[in-house]
Tab-separated table of C-alpha atoms and ligand atoms in Angstrom:
chain	number	residue	atom	x	y	z
R	229	MET	CA	-10.527	-30.560	6.941
R	230	THR	CA	-7.505	-30.652	9.200
R	231	SER	CA	-5.993	-27.347	10.339
R	232	PRO	CA	-2.921	-26.544	8.057
R	233	ALA	CA	0.459	-26.570	9.704
R	234	ALA	CA	2.030	-23.329	10.856
R	235	VAL	CA	5.649	-22.261	11.011
R	236	ARG	CA	7.277	-19.207	12.514
R	237	VAL	CA	9.167	-16.529	10.560
R	238	ARG	CA	11.782	-14.203	11.880
R	239	ASP	CA	10.577	-11.573	14.179
R	240	ASN	CA	11.606	-8.657	12.015
R	241	ASP	CA	9.605	-9.952	9.112
R	242	CYS	CA	6.350	-9.523	11.062
R	243	MET	CA	6.799	-6.312	12.999
R	244	PRO	CA	3.414	-4.792	13.399
R	245	THR	CA	2.790	-1.843	11.199
R	246	PRO	CA	1.447	1.384	12.439
R	247	ALA	CA	-1.473	0.896	9.989
R	248	SER	CA	-4.705	2.207	11.554
R	249	PRO	CA	-7.857	0.504	10.706
R	250	LEU	CA	-9.266	0.716	7.163
R	251	GLN	CA	-12.478	2.548	7.201
R	252	ILE	CA	-14.691	2.009	4.179
R	253	GLY	CA	-17.601	4.018	4.933
R	254	PRO	CA	-19.094	2.422	7.959
R	255	HIS	CA	-17.150	-0.612	7.609
R	256	THR	CA	-13.978	-0.993	9.713
R	257	VAL	CA	-11.550	-3.388	7.916
R	258	GLN	CA	-8.967	-4.491	10.587
R	259	PRO	CA	-6.356	-5.654	9.543
R	260	PRO	CA	-6.587	-3.636	6.248
R	261	VAL	CA	-6.414	-6.649	3.903
R	262	VAL	CA	-8.563	-6.974	0.973
R	263	LEU	CA	-9.078	-9.793	-1.487
R	264	ALA	CA	-8.720	-8.466	-4.998
R	265	PRO	CA	-11.571	-8.872	-7.218
R	266	MET	CA	-10.706	-11.685	-9.824
R	267	ALA	CA	-13.096	-12.684	-12.606
R	268	GLY	CA	-13.901	-16.367	-12.636
R	269	ILE	CA	-12.174	-16.753	-9.078
R	270	THR	CA	-13.499	-14.637	-6.241
R	271	ASN	CA	-17.059	-16.093	-6.383
R	272	ALA	CA	-18.751	-16.827	-3.020
R	273	PRO	CA	-17.101	-20.176	-2.454
R	274	PHE	CA	-13.608	-18.884	-2.878
R	275	ARG	CA	-14.370	-15.766	-0.667
R	276	ARG	CA	-15.703	-17.926	1.877
R	277	LEU	CA	-12.612	-20.047	2.101
R	278	CYS	CA	-10.301	-16.963	2.299
R	279	ARG	CA	-12.535	-15.491	4.906
R	280	GLU	CA	-12.524	-18.712	6.957
R	281	PHE	CA	-8.621	-18.649	6.772
R	282	SER	CA	-8.757	-15.074	7.971
R	283	GLY	CA	-10.907	-15.697	10.875
R	284	GLY	CA	-13.543	-13.424	9.356
R	285	LYS	CA	-11.037	-10.354	9.269
R	286	GLY	CA	-10.583	-8.337	5.969
R	287	LEU	CA	-12.751	-7.576	3.208
R	288	PHE	CA	-13.459	-9.947	0.208
R	289	VAL	CA	-14.574	-8.427	-3.088
R	290	SER	CA	-16.805	-10.257	-5.621
R	291	GLU	CA	-15.532	-10.827	-9.046
R	292	MET	CA	-16.424	-8.183	-11.595
R	293	ILE	CA	-20.153	-7.733	-12.452
R	294	THR	CA	-21.046	-5.857	-15.657
R	295	THR	CA	-23.686	-3.136	-14.884
R	296	ARG	CA	-25.643	-3.703	-17.925
R	297	ALA	CA	-26.124	-7.429	-17.302
R	298	LEU	CA	-27.046	-6.503	-13.674
R	299	VAL	CA	-29.729	-4.037	-14.660
R	300	GLU	CA	-31.098	-6.478	-17.233
R	301	ARG	CA	-31.084	-9.191	-14.321
R	302	ASN	CA	-29.233	-11.563	-16.461
R	303	ASP	CA	-29.649	-15.040	-14.645
R	304	LYS	CA	-25.694	-15.809	-14.432
R	305	THR	CA	-25.216	-12.205	-12.995
R	306	MET	CA	-27.873	-12.691	-10.476
R	307	GLN	CA	-25.987	-15.857	-9.385
R	308	LEU	CA	-22.682	-14.214	-9.378
R	309	ILE	CA	-24.012	-11.595	-6.763
R	310	THR	CA	-25.055	-14.149	-4.290
R	311	PHE	CA	-23.142	-13.959	-0.988
R	312	HIS	CA	-22.853	-16.672	1.828
R	313	ALA	CA	-24.461	-15.736	5.072
R	314	SER	CA	-21.059	-15.492	6.614
R	315	GLU	CA	-20.108	-12.715	4.321
R	316	GLN	CA	-20.216	-9.391	6.058
R	317	PRO	CA	-19.810	-6.756	4.627
R	318	ARG	CA	-20.794	-7.806	1.325
R	319	SER	CA	-18.691	-6.144	-1.410
R	320	ILE	CA	-19.671	-6.133	-5.062
R	321	GLN	CA	-17.323	-4.941	-7.971
R	322	LEU	CA	-19.004	-3.307	-10.884
R	323	TYR	CA	-17.808	-2.586	-14.246
R	324	GLY	CA	-19.560	-0.274	-16.460
R	325	VAL	CA	-18.800	2.417	-19.097
R	326	ASP	CA	-22.166	4.294	-19.240
R	327	PRO	CA	-22.891	6.671	-16.532
R	328	ALA	CA	-26.530	6.089	-16.610
R	329	THR	CA	-26.318	2.340	-16.817
R	330	VAL	CA	-23.789	2.284	-13.642
R	331	GLY	CA	-26.128	4.681	-11.856
R	332	LYS	CA	-29.096	2.343	-12.420
R	333	ALA	CA	-27.066	-0.672	-11.398
R	334	VAL	CA	-25.794	1.106	-8.091
R	335	ARG	CA	-29.279	2.217	-7.357
R	336	MET	CA	-30.599	-1.388	-7.812
R	337	ILE	CA	-27.986	-2.711	-5.322
R	338	ALA	CA	-28.679	-0.060	-2.866
R	339	GLU	CA	-32.562	-0.179	-2.984
R	340	GLU	CA	-32.768	-4.055	-3.018
R	341	GLY	CA	-29.972	-4.335	-0.281
R	342	LEU	CA	-27.884	-6.569	-2.502
R	343	ALA	CA	-24.642	-5.473	-1.030
R	344	ASP	CA	-22.909	-3.200	1.685
R	345	HIS	CA	-20.126	-1.698	-0.544
R	346	ILE	CA	-19.501	-1.123	-4.240
R	347	ASP	CA	-16.231	-1.013	-5.952
R	348	LEU	CA	-15.916	0.197	-9.434
R	349	ASN	CA	-13.407	-1.509	-11.848
R	350	PHE	CA	-11.333	0.710	-14.120
R	351	GLY	CA	-8.307	-1.629	-14.448
R	352	CYS	CA	-9.232	-4.153	-17.107
R	353	PRO	CA	-6.293	-4.347	-19.764
R	354	VAL	CA	-7.928	-6.832	-22.130
R	355	PRO	CA	-7.673	-5.608	-25.681
R	356	LYS	CA	-11.305	-6.181	-26.656
R	357	VAL	CA	-12.390	-3.763	-24.067
R	358	THR	CA	-9.800	-1.083	-24.259
R	359	ARG	CA	-10.254	-1.070	-28.142
R	360	LYS	CA	-13.628	0.385	-27.371
R	361	GLY	CA	-12.449	2.756	-24.608
R	362	GLY	CA	-13.472	0.714	-21.772
R	363	GLY	CA	-11.479	-0.910	-18.805
R	364	SER	CA	-8.329	0.780	-18.020
R	365	ALA	CA	-8.606	3.039	-21.144
R	366	LEU	CA	-11.462	4.755	-19.663
R	367	PRO	CA	-9.846	7.013	-16.978
R	368	TYR	CA	-8.001	8.823	-19.744
R	369	LYS	CA	-11.435	10.549	-20.512
R	370	ARG	CA	-11.617	12.557	-17.300
R	371	ASN	CA	-15.004	13.722	-17.882
R	372	LEU	CA	-16.517	10.418	-18.497
R	373	LEU	CA	-14.780	9.136	-15.519
R	374	ARG	CA	-16.341	11.876	-13.440
R	375	ALA	CA	-19.759	11.281	-14.718
R	376	ILE	CA	-19.632	7.583	-13.976
R	377	LEU	CA	-18.302	8.194	-10.467
R	378	ARG	CA	-21.069	11.104	-9.923
R	379	GLU	CA	-23.759	8.625	-11.020
R	380	ALA	CA	-22.468	5.925	-8.913
R	381	VAL	CA	-22.193	7.952	-5.712
R	382	ALA	CA	-25.519	9.512	-6.152
R	383	GLY	CA	-27.167	6.198	-6.685
R	384	ALA	CA	-25.519	4.456	-3.905
R	385	GLY	CA	-27.815	6.024	-1.308
R	386	GLY	CA	-24.936	6.019	1.532
R	387	LEU	CA	-23.289	2.808	0.549
R	388	PRO	CA	-19.591	3.409	0.156
R	389	VAL	CA	-18.147	3.565	-3.404
R	390	THR	CA	-14.612	2.639	-4.045
R	391	MET	CA	-12.645	2.521	-7.241
R	392	LYS	CA	-9.819	0.222	-8.456
R	393	MET	CA	-7.553	1.278	-11.355
R	394	ARG	CA	-4.196	1.111	-12.910
R	395	LYS	CA	-1.561	3.706	-13.345
R	396	GLY	CA	-2.580	4.680	-16.759
R	397	ILE	CA	-2.559	3.539	-20.278
R	398	ASP	CA	1.389	3.542	-20.474
R	399	ASP	CA	4.106	5.521	-19.088
R	400	ASP	CA	3.393	8.621	-21.501
R	401	HIS	CA	-0.224	8.517	-20.536
R	402	LEU	CA	-0.525	8.189	-16.886
R	403	THR	CA	-3.947	8.712	-15.458
R	404	TYR	CA	-3.899	7.737	-11.640
R	405	LEU	CA	-3.177	11.110	-10.187
R	406	ASP	CA	-5.956	12.867	-12.082
R	407	ALA	CA	-8.276	10.023	-11.564
R	408	GLY	CA	-7.602	10.029	-7.748
R	409	ARG	CA	-8.471	13.793	-7.624
R	410	ILE	CA	-11.650	13.359	-9.560
R	411	ALA	CA	-12.698	10.388	-7.171
R	412	VAL	CA	-12.029	12.648	-4.113
R	413	GLU	CA	-14.139	15.351	-5.675
R	414	GLU	CA	-17.011	12.909	-6.497
R	415	GLY	CA	-17.325	11.498	-3.099
R	416	VAL	CA	-15.486	8.247	-3.577
R	417	THR	CA	-14.567	6.514	-0.317
R	418	ALA	CA	-11.325	4.895	-1.106
R	419	ILE	CA	-8.963	4.035	-4.114
R	420	ALA	CA	-7.154	0.843	-4.977
R	421	LEU	CA	-4.118	1.322	-7.238
R	422	HIS	CA	-2.605	-1.595	-9.168
R	423	GLY	CA	0.807	-0.276	-9.860
R	424	ARG	CA	0.801	-1.187	-13.458
R	425	THR	CA	-0.186	0.487	-16.741
R	426	THR	CA	-2.469	-1.168	-19.234
R	427	ALA	CA	0.560	-1.716	-21.297
R	428	GLN	CA	2.120	-3.798	-18.777
R	429	HIS	CA	-0.695	-6.178	-18.324
R	430	TYR	CA	0.827	-8.423	-15.682
R	431	GLY	CA	4.483	-8.212	-16.790
R	432	GLY	CA	7.274	-6.631	-14.993
R	433	THR	CA	6.876	-5.604	-11.504
R	434	ALA	CA	4.252	-3.273	-9.883
R	435	ASP	CA	5.493	0.135	-9.246
R	436	TRP	CA	4.840	0.778	-5.540
R	437	ASP	CA	6.333	4.359	-5.731
R	438	ALA	CA	3.223	5.161	-7.646
R	439	ILE	CA	1.084	3.949	-4.829
R	440	ALA	CA	3.081	6.309	-2.461
R	441	ARG	CA	2.537	9.146	-4.870
R	442	LEU	CA	-1.189	8.637	-5.043
R	443	LYS	CA	-1.317	8.481	-1.228
R	444	GLU	CA	0.367	11.888	-1.161
R	445	HIS	CA	-1.943	13.222	-3.949
R	446	VAL	CA	-5.084	12.302	-2.143
R	447	PRO	CA	-4.621	12.331	1.657
R	448	GLU	CA	-8.339	12.805	2.072
R	449	ILE	CA	-9.378	9.329	1.449
R	450	PRO	CA	-7.700	5.802	2.049
R	451	VAL	CA	-5.483	4.567	-0.661
R	452	LEU	CA	-5.012	0.743	-1.002
R	453	GLY	CA	-1.960	-0.652	-2.656
R	454	ASN	CA	-2.212	-3.422	-5.056
R	455	GLY	CA	0.301	-5.543	-7.149
R	456	ASP	CA	2.842	-8.386	-6.387
R	457	ILE	CA	1.982	-9.136	-2.856
R	458	TRP	CA	3.014	-12.857	-2.718
R	459	SER	CA	3.381	-13.216	1.046
R	460	ALA	CA	2.435	-11.520	4.276
R	461	GLU	CA	5.904	-10.141	4.443
R	462	ASP	CA	5.371	-8.456	1.027
R	463	ALA	CA	2.116	-6.856	2.359
R	464	LEU	CA	3.933	-5.226	5.462
R	465	ARG	CA	6.792	-4.088	3.129
R	466	MET	CA	4.275	-2.392	0.769
R	467	VAL	CA	2.626	-0.577	3.626
R	468	ARG	CA	5.934	0.554	5.064
R	469	ALA	CA	7.255	1.510	1.570
R	470	THR	CA	4.262	3.494	0.398
R	471	GLY	CA	2.212	4.533	3.456
R	472	CYS	CA	-0.853	3.003	1.884
R	473	ASP	CA	-3.903	2.384	4.121
R	474	GLY	CA	-4.397	-1.261	3.218
R	475	VAL	CA	-3.294	-3.918	0.699
R	476	VAL	CA	-5.205	-5.751	-2.048
R	477	VAL	CA	-3.928	-9.242	-2.769
R	478	GLY	CA	-5.012	-11.165	-5.945
R	479	ARG	CA	-2.667	-13.715	-7.481
R	480	GLY	CA	-0.892	-14.395	-4.410
R	481	CYS	CA	-3.873	-16.376	-3.027
R	482	LEU	CA	-4.628	-18.272	-6.234
R	483	GLY	CA	-4.545	-21.941	-4.849
R	484	ARG	CA	-3.442	-20.556	-1.494
R	485	PRO	CA	-6.467	-19.179	0.370
R	486	TRP	CA	-4.726	-19.593	3.548
R	487	LEU	CA	-2.532	-16.648	2.608
R	488	PHE	CA	-5.265	-14.708	4.467
R	489	ALA	CA	-4.259	-16.361	7.775
R	490	ASP	CA	-0.751	-15.162	7.309
R	491	LEU	CA	-1.789	-11.633	6.157
R	492	VAL	CA	-3.892	-11.335	9.489
R	493	ALA	CA	-1.100	-12.832	11.609
R	494	ALA	CA	1.424	-10.499	10.096
R	495	PHE	CA	-0.618	-7.283	10.542
R	496	GLU	CA	-1.298	-8.388	13.988
R	497	GLY	CA	2.310	-8.885	14.758
R	498	ARG	CA	2.346	-12.641	15.001
R	499	THR	CA	5.071	-14.808	13.608
R	500	GLU	CA	3.168	-17.989	12.542
R	501	ARG	CA	2.655	-18.590	9.026
R	502	VAL	CA	0.615	-21.410	7.279
R	503	ARG	CA	2.784	-23.896	5.385
R	504	PRO	CA	0.387	-26.788	4.524
R	505	THR	CA	1.606	-30.389	3.816
R	506	LEU	CA	0.046	-31.723	0.475
R	507	ARG	CA	-2.522	-33.706	2.811
R	508	GLU	CA	-3.701	-30.288	4.041
R	509	VAL	CA	-3.760	-28.821	0.620
R	510	ALA	CA	-5.671	-31.773	-0.761
R	511	ASP	CA	-8.431	-31.189	1.970
R	512	VAL	CA	-8.722	-27.654	0.961
R	513	MET	CA	-9.044	-28.566	-2.624
R	514	VAL	CA	-11.715	-30.913	-1.961
R	515	ARG	CA	-13.586	-28.415	0.066
R	516	HIS	CA	-13.233	-25.677	-2.454
R	517	ALA	CA	-14.612	-27.903	-5.187
R	518	THR	CA	-17.398	-28.987	-2.779
R	519	LEU	CA	-18.304	-25.430	-2.069
R	520	LEU	CA	-18.374	-24.657	-5.720
R	521	GLY	CA	-20.721	-27.495	-6.352
R	522	GLU	CA	-23.027	-26.402	-3.708
R	523	TRP	CA	-23.084	-22.794	-4.857
R	524	ILE	CA	-23.674	-23.882	-8.524
R	525	GLY	CA	-26.139	-26.478	-7.428
R	526	ASP	CA	-24.439	-29.275	-9.242
R	527	GLU	CA	-21.512	-31.410	-7.898
R	528	SER	CA	-20.036	-32.159	-11.304
R	529	ARG	CA	-20.195	-28.622	-12.617
R	530	GLY	CA	-18.439	-27.263	-9.308
R	531	VAL	CA	-15.594	-29.898	-10.052
R	532	VAL	CA	-15.308	-28.789	-13.507
R	533	ASP	CA	-15.215	-25.198	-12.475
R	534	PHE	CA	-12.523	-26.123	-9.981
R	535	ARG	CA	-10.202	-27.482	-12.654
R	536	LYS	CA	-8.640	-24.136	-13.216
R	537	HIS	CA	-7.407	-23.963	-9.576
R	538	VAL	CA	-5.746	-27.454	-9.663
R	539	ALA	CA	-2.380	-26.378	-10.881
R	540	TRP	CA	-2.193	-23.339	-8.381
R	541	TYR	CA	-2.946	-25.694	-5.361
R	542	LEU	CA	-0.251	-28.221	-6.401
R	543	LYS	CA	2.402	-25.605	-7.574
R	544	GLY	CA	5.822	-27.019	-6.351
R	545	PHE	CA	4.737	-30.247	-4.959
R	546	SER	CA	6.063	-33.352	-6.580
R	547	VAL	CA	2.967	-34.660	-8.382
R	548	GLY	CA	4.003	-35.723	-12.007
R	549	SER	CA	2.770	-34.289	-15.113
R	550	GLU	CA	0.504	-37.165	-15.769
R	551	MET	CA	-1.107	-36.843	-12.380
R	552	ARG	CA	-1.605	-32.966	-12.836
R	553	ARG	CA	-3.367	-33.590	-16.088
R	554	ARG	CA	-5.687	-36.238	-14.760
R	555	LEU	CA	-6.483	-33.957	-11.624
R	556	ALA	CA	-7.238	-30.992	-13.955
R	557	VAL	CA	-9.961	-32.982	-15.912
R	558	THR	CA	-11.723	-34.693	-13.078
R	559	SER	CA	-15.629	-34.206	-13.047
R	560	SER	CA	-16.709	-35.460	-9.629
R	561	LEU	CA	-15.588	-35.145	-6.064
R	562	GLN	CA	-14.881	-38.863	-5.854
R	563	GLU	CA	-12.575	-38.788	-8.772
R	564	LEU	CA	-10.798	-35.796	-7.381
R	565	ARG	CA	-10.375	-37.174	-3.953
R	566	ALA	CA	-9.283	-40.623	-5.386
R	567	GLY	CA	-6.714	-39.006	-7.628
R	568	LEU	CA	-5.318	-36.939	-4.600
R	569	ASP	CA	-5.189	-39.919	-2.275
R	570	GLU	CA	-2.653	-41.412	-4.874
R	571	LEU	CA	-0.283	-38.763	-4.259
R	572	ASP	CA	2.571	-38.760	-1.486
R	573	LEU	CA	0.404	-36.614	0.810
R	574	ASP	CA	3.022	-36.339	3.409
R	575	GLN	CA	5.024	-33.907	1.381
R	576	PRO	CA	5.901	-30.666	3.201
R	577	TRP	CA	5.140	-27.350	1.726
R	578	PRO	CA	7.488	-26.821	-1.148
R	579	ALA	CA	10.371	-24.247	-0.955
R	580	GLY	CA	9.574	-21.524	-3.480
R	581	ALA	CA	5.944	-22.146	-3.704
R	582	ASP	CA	5.237	-18.881	-2.025
R	583	GLY	CA	6.432	-16.920	-5.099
R	584	PRO	CA	4.532	-15.529	-8.213
R	585	ARG	CA	1.695	-17.466	-9.561
R	586	GLY	CA	-1.277	-16.811	-12.041
R	587	ARG	CA	-0.716	-14.426	-14.920
R	588	THR	CA	2.595	-12.899	-15.293
R	589	SER	CA	2.758	-11.988	-19.011
R	590	GLY	CA	4.575	-9.067	-20.247
R	591	THR	CA	4.082	-5.912	-22.308
R	592	ASN	CA	1.488	-5.692	-24.946
R	593	ARG	CA	0.622	-3.129	-27.402
R	594	VAL	CA	-2.405	-1.159	-26.190
R	595	VAL	CA	-5.339	-1.170	-28.486
R	596	LEU	CA	-7.481	2.013	-28.174
R	597	PRO	CA	-10.237	3.745	-30.256
R	598	ASP	CA	-8.968	5.876	-33.040
R	599	GLY	CA	-8.067	9.235	-31.741
R	600	TRP	CA	-8.638	8.164	-28.088
R	601	LEU	CA	-5.431	9.851	-26.840
R	602	ASN	CA	-6.095	13.146	-28.719
R	603	ASP	CA	-8.091	14.878	-26.028
R	604	PRO	CA	-8.440	13.718	-22.433
R	605	TYR	CA	-11.040	16.101	-21.781
R	606	ASP	CA	-13.388	15.770	-24.698
R	607	CYS	CA	-16.907	14.454	-23.792
R	608	ALA	CA	-16.762	11.116	-25.682
R	609	GLY	CA	-18.738	8.283	-24.550
R	610	VAL	CA	-17.908	4.723	-24.785
R	611	GLY	CA	-20.211	2.455	-26.641
R	612	GLU	CA	-21.847	-0.147	-24.362
R	613	ASP	CA	-20.420	-3.029	-26.325
R	614	ALA	CA	-17.118	-2.196	-24.395
R	615	GLU	CA	-18.949	-4.010	-21.447
R	616	LEU	CA	-19.396	-7.357	-23.190
R	617	ASP	CA	-17.032	-10.347	-22.564
R	618	THR	CA	-14.714	-8.577	-20.276
R	619	SER	CA	-12.647	-10.563	-18.047
R	620	GLY	CA	-11.116	-8.825	-15.307
R	621	GLY	CA	-8.504	-6.168	-14.310
X	52	FMN	C1	-7.653	-14.156	-13.151
X	52	FMN	C2	-7.690	-12.682	-12.782
X	52	FMN	C3	-9.001	-12.037	-12.957
X	52	FMN	C4	-8.969	-10.685	-12.550
X	52	FMN	N1	-10.188	-10.047	-12.649
X	52	FMN	C5	-10.443	-8.752	-11.995
X	52	FMN	C6	-11.776	-8.210	-11.919
X	52	FMN	O1	-12.669	-8.761	-12.058
X	52	FMN	N2	-11.574	-7.084	-11.429
X	52	FMN	C7	-10.534	-6.177	-11.061
X	52	FMN	O2	-10.611	-5.022	-10.652
X	52	FMN	N3	-9.275	-6.766	-11.219
X	52	FMN	C8	-9.178	-8.188	-11.682
X	52	FMN	N4	-7.909	-8.598	-11.703
X	52	FMN	C9	-6.786	-7.826	-11.285
X	52	FMN	C10	-6.533	-8.127	-9.909
X	52	FMN	O3	-7.622	-7.637	-9.155
X	52	FMN	C11	-5.351	-7.371	-9.324
X	52	FMN	O4	-5.457	-5.988	-9.620
X	52	FMN	C12	-4.003	-7.808	-10.166
X	52	FMN	O5	-3.974	-9.322	-10.175
X	52	FMN	C13	-2.785	-7.347	-9.484
X	52	FMN	O6	-2.718	-7.889	-8.149
X	52	FMN	P1	-1.867	-9.029	-7.673
X	52	FMN	O7	-0.306	-8.735	-8.058
X	52	FMN	O8	-1.997	-9.147	-6.214
X	52	FMN	O9	-2.299	-10.161	-8.324
X	52	FMN	C14	-7.769	-10.020	-12.040
X	52	FMN	C15	-6.544	-10.766	-12.078
X	52	FMN	C16	-6.650	-11.975	-12.428
X	52	FMN	C17	-5.238	-12.640	-12.312
């Protein structure tokens, strides 16, 4: 793979921030940049690509693993929690609704040395999960949240436990400040806040003021800001605007793993930014698909899994709809490479391709269990079927 081209940005876009190293338990994350967990995306191959571009700096979190599937040692789940040897520290994100099952899953990870850091996901907005009180609906039940965090921290045997959440269910039912306080009381190491409510899904803009408010509310532990970081400059702006201790970057690196090179450069006060030509992008695409095939143990399945990334990588390039379609249905590396080679590979990085990508859909009605909002402090539990079929945060 050739090394993608770099350009320079204006000096005032990359002033080093005063951010001190981010400490996640024993792990120093410097610069304080974190790859957001993304179901179906942040598997070992994608984390590895991002890490290569960052020069090994930063923290790269696995896609969400459901605790019940983990304790049952489901085959697919055991595959999902594999790490490449270069991944240090190893971060696993767990999603669970039952304190006892979460405790068991965390204990399994700690006792079997399966990871070095555990993140808990309370941000999933998917209706089929919130309908049962799971995902981002769960923190509304303060006692249940507390019980899950308590079991997780107790089971972790010294591994740092962090949590990731949204602002709340909607603007009338915000939960993040209470959840932050509970997290501190239960020994959680750091909190990441996605500045949206469940109702917002991925629509509108992330509320960075909420990140600032959480930072003030829980000065005891690091607060990581998440939402709408599309460039390294956005990341610096978020740190300046909110005082957060680090940034979590999700959709911005879809089809753009080199964003991590930019993030590291910006936090280190350097001006160069990666702006690959289509030829360089094509090389990264083939490498990504190759890594997926190696990880799955089957080239063709790797290329099929890679299909979802194609449109993100090609965003803004002049490719033509027919070729876009063709590249999104390839089944072998040879077919993928041959298709890419038909393109005008000398195209420079397109203006505007740095902007939003991935899900951006707007407001939805939040589906909750009957009576869910009546009492934030009742001791309701959530059926374990709220664990099934979840797809992210
Ligand atoms: C495809 C996709 C999958 C996601 N899966 C997860 C997940 O497994 N766990 C989680 O906590 N958040 C998940 N998220 C949410 C992201 O981690 C992040 O909070 C969100 O995208 C906002 O950050 P961004 O604006 O940088 O993308 C997912 C988001 C997307 C787009």
